[in-house]
Amino acid sequence: MWLIISTWAAANRRAALLLLLVLAALGFLSPVGAQAHAVLRSSSPASNETLDRPLSRVELRFNEAVRLVTASATDSTGARTVVQGNTLGSVVILNLPSSIARGTIIVSYRVASEDGHPVGGSVVFHVGTQTAAISDTPQGFVSPLMIAIWLVQAGSIVLLAVVVGGAFFAHLFDAGTPLSSRQDLTASLAVLLLTANVYLQGLDEIGGELRLAGMRPFLAAAQNGSAIAASLALFSIVLVSIPINGHRASLAAAVLAMIAASVSFTFTGHCNVAEPRWLARTCMFLHGGVMIFWIGSLIPLWRIGEKQARSGPLLGFSRVIPLPFVGMLLAGGALAWIELPALNTILLSIFGRVLLLKILLVSLLCLLAVYNRFWLTQPALAGSPTARWRLRRSIAAEIVLAVAIVASASLWRFAGPDQLEFVTAAPMLSIHLHSETAMAQLELQLQRDGTSTARVSVMTLDFEPLEPRTVVLRMRKPNAGVEPIKYDLLKSPDGAWETSGLPISNPTGWEADVQILIDDFTTAHLEGDLAPSSDAAATSVTKRSGAGS
């Protein structure tokens, strides 16, 4: 296929240039969507909460801005209903149908955020009574689709580097000829894997399995950064595949292809959410660009080692590579510093463990690079057959390490650095309180420093949002002689009322009193005990309630 394309491009240069412009337009005009490592912070109703009456909506609160992809509700009869909803930044509001049956209800959602990775989950609650047992979904489940995405993504990056980085190496050091049939095959595989990567990521976003799903995955992927990245990568491959007369013109085309391929890395991944974003994306551009050049140079250098006649490119590469290689390491280190929450938590997340694995592999690579540069290159250039043989073996080891480094970095698609905060945090305690005039959902999040944060969502008896004048929280612990501690709650952008610094590390024995000033003449008091379950999971409690006016 690629041989046909390259032959056609050689005979139709104007049409080929038009194709380049179309690919570039696709890359820059595709909308950047929201996809990602969003983490559900809380929900209303809370997981495993029991309600007195049906509700009309479910509110999901995430750690970052998200886009709702799909949602559905399954009731106690097993009937599944597609649910529509609205997104307000990090809050998703799902509208439940009035026909949904009482009993256990499972609300499933799939959202997407900014770093290119969709996330799905479910919230289970009960209306009236529990009618179905709740089983936790196994964490860390590896599906065939995840394996396919990992393999295809790693393979497409390696082949992109071989094609584009190899062409840049050949033009920079005058080390090659126009594309051979073997390179045509490599370019064809790269195009195939890039296309498959977009399809698989779109399939992951819509929540599909590893099977053909028509054009839906492409349409889903067209709404996020993966479409831009793939367009720029295809643009760079086509650019180095078109025969161009003249050394300067062909070198300029190779440089432009390198820039396009490097920019493609900045439209997906964690650099889209790390702050400051301009620094993260700049580091990703530099890191990706040098990686493409280095990996693309390895196979030509390995072939050059077969004979002494082509020593010029080896000498040129040996002189040029140290500075870019150090820049790649510094850019990678800066990215890790920006994205990793804290060094002392590096072993507590998949992101941190993958980072350690990559650091180990890169360290081995640095040792090989130093060995090649200072112990093998000069003897090989001087004509030593033993040095050339050892240099080829060392370069072959570099190729293996390069593939391993790309493969390990591709695992980051399945674990964001920001997830650590929520994985290691204590479970959230959720308490449902109501009176004759209002209801409230009190959520208490235990912090690592021994304090807690409180969040109160106020509703009418029909589960509609309530806009009170003020909300005050009083916490007391009678059996320990702790009198009520007053907290004036502040209204958050999403409509809830929040405060922090509560001196609660263990909720047992504490009592809460939520005072809601509905208007100038009506005040509601909603009281309840903080009574977590044995595993400290979220619970629902309805205790002493009253109203005043």
PDB file of N, CA and C in Angstrom, residues 54-144:
ATOM      1  N   PRO A  54     -37.753   8.295  45.382  1.00  0.00           N
ATOM      2  CA  PRO A  54     -36.998   8.393  44.123  1.00  0.00           C
ATOM      3  C   PRO A  54     -36.479   9.812  43.920  1.00  0.00           C
ATOM      4  N   LEU A  55     -35.402   9.926  43.191  1.00  0.00           N
ATOM      5  CA  LEU A  55     -34.849  11.231  42.884  1.00  0.00           C
ATOM      6  C   LEU A  55     -34.803  11.417  41.374  1.00  0.00           C
ATOM      7  N   SER A  56     -34.693  12.657  40.964  1.00  0.00           N
ATOM      8  CA  SER A  56     -34.765  12.972  39.544  1.00  0.00           C
ATOM      9  C   SER A  56     -33.402  13.131  38.896  1.00  0.00           C
ATOM     10  N   ARG A  57     -32.354  13.210  39.689  1.00  0.00           N
ATOM     11  CA  ARG A  57     -31.039  13.389  39.079  1.00  0.00           C
ATOM     12  C   ARG A  57     -29.943  12.871  40.002  1.00  0.00           C
ATOM     13  N   VAL A  58     -28.808  12.585  39.396  1.00  0.00           N
ATOM     14  CA  VAL A  58     -27.605  12.157  40.104  1.00  0.00           C
ATOM     15  C   VAL A  58     -26.494  13.143  39.773  1.00  0.00           C
ATOM     16  N   GLU A  59     -25.760  13.570  40.785  1.00  0.00           N
ATOM     17  CA  GLU A  59     -24.681  14.533  40.594  1.00  0.00           C
ATOM     18  C   GLU A  59     -23.333  13.858  40.846  1.00  0.00           C
ATOM     19  N   LEU A  60     -22.445  13.951  39.870  1.00  0.00           N
ATOM     20  CA  LEU A  60     -21.103  13.376  39.961  1.00  0.00           C
ATOM     21  C   LEU A  60     -20.092  14.511  39.987  1.00  0.00           C
ATOM     22  N   ARG A  61     -19.159  14.471  40.935  1.00  0.00           N
ATOM     23  CA  ARG A  61     -18.142  15.516  41.061  1.00  0.00           C
ATOM     24  C   ARG A  61     -16.757  14.898  40.876  1.00  0.00           C
ATOM     25  N   PHE A  62     -16.031  15.402  39.887  1.00  0.00           N
ATOM     26  CA  PHE A  62     -14.718  14.866  39.538  1.00  0.00           C
ATOM     27  C   PHE A  62     -13.619  15.832  39.958  1.00  0.00           C
ATOM     28  N   ASN A  63     -12.381  15.365  39.839  1.00  0.00           N
ATOM     29  CA  ASN A  63     -11.239  16.174  40.253  1.00  0.00           C
ATOM     30  C   ASN A  63     -10.824  17.206  39.215  1.00  0.00           C
ATOM     31  N   GLU A  64     -11.395  17.143  38.011  1.00  0.00           N
ATOM     32  CA  GLU A  64     -11.045  18.079  36.953  1.00  0.00           C
ATOM     33  C   GLU A  64     -12.219  18.181  35.987  1.00  0.00           C
ATOM     34  N   ALA A  65     -12.142  19.137  35.081  1.00  0.00           N
ATOM     35  CA  ALA A  65     -13.213  19.321  34.104  1.00  0.00           C
ATOM     36  C   ALA A  65     -13.344  18.084  33.224  1.00  0.00           C
ATOM     37  N   VAL A  66     -14.558  17.671  32.949  1.00  0.00           N
ATOM     38  CA  VAL A  66     -14.812  16.466  32.171  1.00  0.00           C
ATOM     39  C   VAL A  66     -15.874  16.739  31.121  1.00  0.00           C
ATOM     40  N   ARG A  67     -16.004  15.783  30.204  1.00  0.00           N
ATOM     41  CA  ARG A  67     -17.071  15.771  29.206  1.00  0.00           C
ATOM     42  C   ARG A  67     -17.796  14.445  29.317  1.00  0.00           C
ATOM     43  N   LEU A  68     -19.115  14.484  29.403  1.00  0.00           N
ATOM     44  CA  LEU A  68     -19.906  13.263  29.491  1.00  0.00           C
ATOM     45  C   LEU A  68     -19.959  12.582  28.138  1.00  0.00           C
ATOM     46  N   VAL A  69     -19.564  11.297  28.108  1.00  0.00           N
ATOM     47  CA  VAL A  69     -19.616  10.521  26.863  1.00  0.00           C
ATOM     48  C   VAL A  69     -20.916   9.720  26.804  1.00  0.00           C
ATOM     49  N   THR A  70     -21.121   8.844  27.770  1.00  0.00           N
ATOM     50  CA  THR A  70     -22.356   8.071  27.846  1.00  0.00           C
ATOM     51  C   THR A  70     -22.728   7.867  29.322  1.00  0.00           C
ATOM     52  N   ALA A  71     -24.011   7.580  29.557  1.00  0.00           N
ATOM     53  CA  ALA A  71     -24.476   7.261  30.903  1.00  0.00           C
ATOM     54  C   ALA A  71     -25.734   6.422  30.791  1.00  0.00           C
ATOM     55  N   SER A  72     -25.941   5.551  31.764  1.00  0.00           N
ATOM     56  CA  SER A  72     -27.129   4.706  31.774  1.00  0.00           C
ATOM     57  C   SER A  72     -27.483   4.370  33.213  1.00  0.00           C
ATOM     58  N   ALA A  73     -28.736   3.965  33.421  1.00  0.00           N
ATOM     59  CA  ALA A  73     -29.226   3.574  34.746  1.00  0.00           C
ATOM     60  C   ALA A  73     -29.880   2.209  34.638  1.00  0.00           C
ATOM     61  N   THR A  74     -29.500   1.292  35.522  1.00  0.00           N
ATOM     62  CA  THR A  74     -30.082  -0.043  35.572  1.00  0.00           C
ATOM     63  C   THR A  74     -30.816  -0.193  36.899  1.00  0.00           C
ATOM     64  N   ASP A  75     -32.139  -0.468  36.857  1.00  0.00           N
ATOM     65  CA  ASP A  75     -32.905  -0.546  38.088  1.00  0.00           C
ATOM     66  C   ASP A  75     -32.998  -1.974  38.592  1.00  0.00           C
ATOM     67  N   SER A  76     -33.804  -2.176  39.639  1.00  0.00           N
ATOM     68  CA  SER A  76     -33.875  -3.475  40.299  1.00  0.00           C
ATOM     69  C   SER A  76     -34.506  -4.551  39.430  1.00  0.00           C
ATOM     70  N   THR A  77     -35.234  -4.158  38.370  1.00  0.00           N
ATOM     71  CA  THR A  77     -35.828  -5.151  37.464  1.00  0.00           C
ATOM     72  C   THR A  77     -34.858  -5.597  36.384  1.00  0.00           C
ATOM     73  N   GLY A  78     -33.689  -4.941  36.317  1.00  0.00           N
ATOM     74  CA  GLY A  78     -32.720  -5.263  35.274  1.00  0.00           C
ATOM     75  C   GLY A  78     -32.868  -4.410  34.033  1.00  0.00           C
ATOM     76  N   ALA A  79     -33.861  -3.522  34.010  1.00  0.00           N
ATOM     77  CA  ALA A  79     -34.074  -2.659  32.852  1.00  0.00           C
ATOM     78  C   ALA A  79     -32.989  -1.585  32.796  1.00  0.00           C
ATOM     79  N   ARG A  80     -32.422  -1.423  31.630  1.00  0.00           N
ATOM     80  CA  ARG A  80     -31.349  -0.437  31.448  1.00  0.00           C
ATOM     81  C   ARG A  80     -31.874   0.719  30.601  1.00  0.00           C
ATOM     82  N   THR A  81     -31.634   1.949  31.089  1.00  0.00           N
ATOM     83  CA  THR A  81     -32.114   3.145  30.414  1.00  0.00           C
ATOM     84  C   THR A  81     -30.950   4.080  30.145  1.00  0.00           C
ATOM     85  N   VAL A  82     -30.866   4.555  28.918  1.00  0.00           N
ATOM     86  CA  VAL A  82     -29.838   5.555  28.586  1.00  0.00           C
ATOM     87  C   VAL A  82     -30.214   6.872  29.254  1.00  0.00           C
ATOM     88  N   VAL A  83     -29.255   7.487  29.915  1.00  0.00           N
ATOM     89  CA  VAL A  83     -29.491   8.700  30.701  1.00  0.00           C
ATOM     90  C   VAL A  83     -28.808   9.883  30.032  1.00  0.00           C
ATOM     91  N   GLN A  84     -29.535  10.971  29.939  1.00  0.00           N
ATOM     92  CA  GLN A  84     -28.972  12.217  29.423  1.00  0.00           C
ATOM     93  C   GLN A  84     -28.487  13.069  30.582  1.00  0.00           C
ATOM     94  N   GLY A  85     -27.575  13.977  30.299  1.00  0.00           N
ATOM     95  CA  GLY A  85     -27.049  14.809  31.374  1.00  0.00           C
ATOM     96  C   GLY A  85     -26.378  16.057  30.867  1.00  0.00           C
ATOM     97  N   ASN A  86     -25.973  16.900  31.799  1.00  0.00           N
ATOM     98  CA  ASN A  86     -25.269  18.143  31.503  1.00  0.00           C
ATOM     99  C   ASN A  86     -23.956  18.175  32.262  1.00  0.00           C
ATOM    100  N   THR A  87     -22.987  18.881  31.713  1.00  0.00           N
ATOM    101  CA  THR A  87     -21.670  19.002  32.337  1.00  0.00           C
ATOM    102  C   THR A  87     -21.386  20.459  32.645  1.00  0.00           C
ATOM    103  N   LEU A  88     -21.008  20.732  33.882  1.00  0.00           N
ATOM    104  CA  LEU A  88     -20.616  22.071  34.308  1.00  0.00           C
ATOM    105  C   LEU A  88     -19.219  21.980  34.901  1.00  0.00           C
ATOM    106  N   GLY A  89     -18.201  22.096  34.067  1.00  0.00           N
ATOM    107  CA  GLY A  89     -16.830  21.971  34.549  1.00  0.00           C
ATOM    108  C   GLY A  89     -16.548  20.577  35.042  1.00  0.00           C
ATOM    109  N   SER A  90     -16.305  20.453  36.345  1.00  0.00           N
ATOM    110  CA  SER A  90     -15.986  19.151  36.938  1.00  0.00           C
ATOM    111  C   SER A  90     -17.212  18.422  37.469  1.00  0.00           C
ATOM    112  N   VAL A  91     -18.399  18.986  37.265  1.00  0.00           N
ATOM    113  CA  VAL A  91     -19.638  18.402  37.778  1.00  0.00           C
ATOM    114  C   VAL A  91     -20.491  17.888  36.629  1.00  0.00           C
ATOM    115  N   VAL A  92     -20.958  16.647  36.748  1.00  0.00           N
ATOM    116  CA  VAL A  92     -21.862  16.050  35.770  1.00  0.00           C
ATOM    117  C   VAL A  92     -23.201  15.805  36.446  1.00  0.00           C
ATOM    118  N   ILE A  93     -24.272  16.296  35.848  1.00  0.00           N
ATOM    119  CA  ILE A  93     -25.626  16.115  36.377  1.00  0.00           C
ATOM    120  C   ILE A  93     -26.387  15.201  35.426  1.00  0.00           C
ATOM    121  N   LEU A  94     -26.784  14.029  35.915  1.00  0.00           N
ATOM    122  CA  LEU A  94     -27.507  13.044  35.123  1.00  0.00           C
ATOM    123  C   LEU A  94     -28.987  13.093  35.497  1.00  0.00           C
ATOM    124  N   ASN A  95     -29.850  13.177  34.504  1.00  0.00           N
ATOM    125  CA  ASN A  95     -31.284  13.260  34.720  1.00  0.00           C
ATOM    126  C   ASN A  95     -31.903  11.864  34.640  1.00  0.00           C
ATOM    127  N   LEU A  96     -32.422  11.386  35.767  1.00  0.00           N
ATOM    128  CA  LEU A  96     -33.003  10.051  35.818  1.00  0.00           C
ATOM    129  C   LEU A  96     -34.460  10.079  35.378  1.00  0.00           C
ATOM    130  N   PRO A  97     -34.919   9.051  34.675  1.00  0.00           N
ATOM    131  CA  PRO A  97     -36.329   9.004  34.264  1.00  0.00           C
ATOM    132  C   PRO A  97     -37.242   8.740  35.456  1.00  0.00           C
ATOM    133  N   SER A  98     -38.464   9.262  35.388  1.00  0.00           N
ATOM    134  CA  SER A  98     -39.417   9.078  36.487  1.00  0.00           C
ATOM    135  C   SER A  98     -39.936   7.655  36.566  1.00  0.00           C
ATOM    136  N   SER A  99     -39.747   6.889  35.480  1.00  0.00           N
ATOM    137  CA  SER A  99     -40.272   5.525  35.439  1.00  0.00           C
ATOM    138  C   SER A  99     -39.347   4.504  36.099  1.00  0.00           C
ATOM    139  N   ILE A 100     -38.204   4.943  36.593  1.00  0.00           N
ATOM    140  CA  ILE A 100     -37.246   3.994  37.139  1.00  0.00           C
ATOM    141  C   ILE A 100     -37.806   3.352  38.413  1.00  0.00           C
ATOM    142  N   ALA A 101     -37.624   2.037  38.553  1.00  0.00           N
ATOM    143  CA  ALA A 101     -38.220   1.284  39.667  1.00  0.00           C
ATOM    144  C   ALA A 101     -37.479   1.552  40.966  1.00  0.00           C
ATOM    145  N   ARG A 102     -38.194   1.304  42.089  1.00  0.00           N
ATOM    146  CA  ARG A 102     -37.569   1.416  43.402  1.00  0.00           C
ATOM    147  C   ARG A 102     -36.651   0.221  43.641  1.00  0.00           C
ATOM    148  N   GLY A 103     -35.769   0.357  44.610  1.00  0.00           N
ATOM    149  CA  GLY A 103     -34.830  -0.711  44.915  1.00  0.00           C
ATOM    150  C   GLY A 103     -33.413  -0.284  44.586  1.00  0.00           C
ATOM    151  N   THR A 104     -32.547  -1.236  44.296  1.00  0.00           N
ATOM    152  CA  THR A 104     -31.144  -0.953  43.982  1.00  0.00           C
ATOM    153  C   THR A 104     -31.029  -0.412  42.559  1.00  0.00           C
ATOM    154  N   ILE A 105     -30.312   0.691  42.411  1.00  0.00           N
ATOM    155  CA  ILE A 105     -30.129   1.343  41.113  1.00  0.00           C
ATOM    156  C   ILE A 105     -28.632   1.506  40.863  1.00  0.00           C
ATOM    157  N   ILE A 106     -28.200   1.132  39.673  1.00  0.00           N
ATOM    158  CA  ILE A 106     -26.800   1.278  39.271  1.00  0.00           C
ATOM    159  C   ILE A 106     -26.732   2.312  38.160  1.00  0.00           C
ATOM    160  N   VAL A 107     -26.064   3.414  38.431  1.00  0.00           N
ATOM    161  CA  VAL A 107     -25.863   4.463  37.429  1.00  0.00           C
ATOM    162  C   VAL A 107     -24.435   4.345  36.907  1.00  0.00           C
ATOM    163  N   SER A 108     -24.296   4.010  35.649  1.00  0.00           N
ATOM    164  CA  SER A 108     -22.978   3.860  35.027  1.00  0.00           C
ATOM    165  C   SER A 108     -22.686   5.083  34.162  1.00  0.00           C
ATOM    166  N   TYR A 109     -21.455   5.498  34.163  1.00  0.00           N
ATOM    167  CA  TYR A 109     -21.068   6.685  33.399  1.00  0.00           C
ATOM    168  C   TYR A 109     -19.734   6.455  32.691  1.00  0.00           C
ATOM    169  N   ARG A 110     -19.519   7.239  31.671  1.00  0.00           N
ATOM    170  CA  ARG A 110     -18.229   7.272  30.988  1.00  0.00           C
ATOM    171  C   ARG A 110     -17.951   8.726  30.637  1.00  0.00           C
ATOM    172  N   VAL A 111     -16.859   9.245  31.179  1.00  0.00           N
ATOM    173  CA  VAL A 111     -16.501  10.637  30.969  1.00  0.00           C
ATOM    174  C   VAL A 111     -15.121  10.718  30.337  1.00  0.00           C
ATOM    175  N   ALA A 112     -14.812  11.888  29.846  1.00  0.00           N
ATOM    176  CA  ALA A 112     -13.511  12.123  29.242  1.00  0.00           C
ATOM    177  C   ALA A 112     -13.015  13.482  29.686  1.00  0.00           C
ATOM    178  N   SER A 113     -11.691  13.609  29.884  1.00  0.00           N
ATOM    179  CA  SER A 113     -11.121  14.865  30.336  1.00  0.00           C
ATOM    180  C   SER A 113      -9.984  15.281  29.431  1.00  0.00           C
ATOM    181  N   GLU A 114      -8.967  15.949  29.970  1.00  0.00           N
ATOM    182  CA  GLU A 114      -8.039  16.681  29.126  1.00  0.00           C
ATOM    183  C   GLU A 114      -6.752  15.955  28.751  1.00  0.00           C
ATOM    184  N   ASP A 115      -6.398  14.839  29.364  1.00  0.00           N
ATOM    185  CA  ASP A 115      -5.094  14.252  29.058  1.00  0.00           C
ATOM    186  C   ASP A 115      -5.181  13.058  28.127  1.00  0.00           C
ATOM    187  N   GLY A 116      -6.357  12.824  27.532  1.00  0.00           N
ATOM    188  CA  GLY A 116      -6.461  11.842  26.471  1.00  0.00           C
ATOM    189  C   GLY A 116      -6.871  10.455  26.868  1.00  0.00           C
ATOM    190  N   HIS A 117      -7.435  10.238  28.038  1.00  0.00           N
ATOM    191  CA  HIS A 117      -7.776   8.895  28.477  1.00  0.00           C
ATOM    192  C   HIS A 117      -9.166   8.839  29.089  1.00  0.00           C
ATOM    193  N   PRO A 118     -10.135   8.149  28.447  1.00  0.00           N
ATOM    194  CA  PRO A 118     -11.492   8.056  28.995  1.00  0.00           C
ATOM    195  C   PRO A 118     -11.549   7.196  30.241  1.00  0.00           C
ATOM    196  N   VAL A 119     -12.512   7.487  31.086  1.00  0.00           N
ATOM    197  CA  VAL A 119     -12.676   6.767  32.352  1.00  0.00           C
ATOM    198  C   VAL A 119     -14.153   6.450  32.544  1.00  0.00           C
ATOM    199  N   GLY A 120     -14.446   5.232  32.980  1.00  0.00           N
ATOM    200  CA  GLY A 120     -15.815   4.831  33.259  1.00  0.00           C
ATOM    201  C   GLY A 120     -15.952   4.354  34.688  1.00  0.00           C
ATOM    202  N   GLY A 121     -17.168   4.343  35.189  1.00  0.00           N
ATOM    203  CA  GLY A 121     -17.416   3.889  36.549  1.00  0.00           C
ATOM    204  C   GLY A 121     -18.904   3.793  36.809  1.00  0.00           C
ATOM    205  N   SER A 122     -19.271   3.420  38.021  1.00  0.00           N
ATOM    206  CA  SER A 122     -20.675   3.264  38.408  1.00  0.00           C
ATOM    207  C   SER A 122     -20.879   3.756  39.826  1.00  0.00           C
ATOM    208  N   VAL A 123     -22.081   4.253  40.092  1.00  0.00           N
ATOM    209  CA  VAL A 123     -22.516   4.629  41.422  1.00  0.00           C
ATOM    210  C   VAL A 123     -23.760   3.802  41.740  1.00  0.00           C
ATOM    211  N   VAL A 124     -23.748   3.124  42.878  1.00  0.00           N
ATOM    212  CA  VAL A 124     -24.861   2.262  43.280  1.00  0.00           C
ATOM    213  C   VAL A 124     -25.543   2.878  44.497  1.00  0.00           C
ATOM    214  N   PHE A 125     -26.876   3.008  44.426  1.00  0.00           N
ATOM    215  CA  PHE A 125     -27.638   3.487  45.581  1.00  0.00           C
ATOM    216  C   PHE A 125     -28.989   2.764  45.597  1.00  0.00           C
ATOM    217  N   HIS A 126     -29.752   3.000  46.643  1.00  0.00           N
ATOM    218  CA  HIS A 126     -31.004   2.269  46.829  1.00  0.00           C
ATOM    219  C   HIS A 126     -32.135   3.235  47.106  1.00  0.00           C
ATOM    220  N   VAL A 127     -33.283   2.991  46.513  1.00  0.00           N
ATOM    221  CA  VAL A 127     -34.484   3.786  46.756  1.00  0.00           C
ATOM    222  C   VAL A 127     -35.470   2.913  47.530  1.00  0.00           C
ATOM    223  N   GLY A 128     -35.721   3.257  48.760  1.00  0.00           N
ATOM    224  CA  GLY A 128     -36.606   2.475  49.600  1.00  0.00           C
ATOM    225  C   GLY A 128     -35.879   1.382  50.346  1.00  0.00           C
ATOM    226  N   THR A 129     -35.363   0.417  49.609  1.00  0.00           N
ATOM    227  CA  THR A 129     -34.648  -0.704  50.227  1.00  0.00           C
ATOM    228  C   THR A 129     -33.676  -1.306  49.225  1.00  0.00           C
ATOM    229  N   GLN A 130     -32.690  -2.016  49.734  1.00  0.00           N
ATOM    230  CA  GLN A 130     -31.718  -2.665  48.869  1.00  0.00           C
ATOM    231  C   GLN A 130     -32.312  -3.960  48.331  1.00  0.00           C
ATOM    232  N   THR A 131     -32.255  -4.130  47.018  1.00  0.00           N
ATOM    233  CA  THR A 131     -32.819  -5.323  46.382  1.00  0.00           C
ATOM    234  C   THR A 131     -31.781  -6.141  45.642  1.00  0.00           C
ATOM    235  N   ALA A 132     -30.543  -5.712  45.664  1.00  0.00           N
ATOM    236  CA  ALA A 132     -29.497  -6.476  44.977  1.00  0.00           C
ATOM    237  C   ALA A 132     -28.204  -6.308  45.733  1.00  0.00           C
ATOM    238  N   ALA A 133     -27.430  -7.374  45.798  1.00  0.00           N
ATOM    239  CA  ALA A 133     -26.122  -7.314  46.458  1.00  0.00           C
ATOM    240  C   ALA A 133     -25.161  -6.505  45.618  1.00  0.00           C
ATOM    241  N   ILE A 134     -24.289  -5.757  46.285  1.00  0.00           N
ATOM    242  CA  ILE A 134     -23.306  -4.926  45.594  1.00  0.00           C
ATOM    243  C   ILE A 134     -21.964  -5.622  45.628  1.00  0.00           C
ATOM    244  N   SER A 135     -21.391  -5.809  44.476  1.00  0.00           N
ATOM    245  CA  SER A 135     -20.060  -6.412  44.396  1.00  0.00           C
ATOM    246  C   SER A 135     -19.121  -5.400  43.798  1.00  0.00           C
ATOM    247  N   ASP A 136     -18.010  -5.204  44.429  1.00  0.00           N
ATOM    248  CA  ASP A 136     -17.028  -4.239  43.936  1.00  0.00           C
ATOM    249  C   ASP A 136     -16.412  -4.728  42.648  1.00  0.00           C
ATOM    250  N   THR A 137     -16.254  -3.811  41.697  1.00  0.00           N
ATOM    251  CA  THR A 137     -15.577  -4.134  40.449  1.00  0.00           C
ATOM    252  C   THR A 137     -14.084  -4.254  40.714  1.00  0.00           C
ATOM    253  N   PRO A 138     -13.432  -5.331  40.288  1.00  0.00           N
ATOM    254  CA  PRO A 138     -12.010  -5.491  40.541  1.00  0.00           C
ATOM    255  C   PRO A 138     -11.202  -4.337  39.962  1.00  0.00           C
ATOM    256  N   GLN A 139     -10.342  -3.769  40.783  1.00  0.00           N
ATOM    257  CA  GLN A 139      -9.499  -2.679  40.313  1.00  0.00           C
ATOM    258  C   GLN A 139      -8.280  -3.244  39.589  1.00  0.00           C
ATOM    259  N   GLY A 140      -7.807  -2.471  38.605  1.00  0.00           N
ATOM    260  CA  GLY A 140      -6.630  -2.888  37.875  1.00  0.00           C
ATOM    261  C   GLY A 140      -6.913  -3.971  36.847  1.00  0.00           C
ATOM    262  N   PHE A 141      -8.208  -4.154  36.467  1.00  0.00           N
ATOM    263  CA  PHE A 141      -8.552  -5.163  35.486  1.00  0.00           C
ATOM    264  C   PHE A 141      -7.926  -4.816  34.144  1.00  0.00           C
ATOM    265  N   VAL A 142      -7.287  -5.783  33.523  1.00  0.00           N
ATOM    266  CA  VAL A 142      -6.632  -5.592  32.231  1.00  0.00           C
ATOM    267  C   VAL A 142      -7.478  -6.278  31.164  1.00  0.00           C
ATOM    268  N   SER A 143      -8.014  -5.500  30.246  1.00  0.00           N
ATOM    269  CA  SER A 143      -8.867  -6.036  29.197  1.00  0.00           C
ATOM    270  C   SER A 143      -8.062  -6.226  27.915  1.00  0.00           C
ATOM    271  N   PRO A 144      -8.574  -7.047  26.982  1.00  0.00           N
ATOM    272  CA  PRO A 144      -7.899  -7.189  25.686  1.00  0.00           C
ATOM    273  C   PRO A 144      -7.756  -5.863  24.956  1.00  0.00           C
TER     274      PRO A 144
END
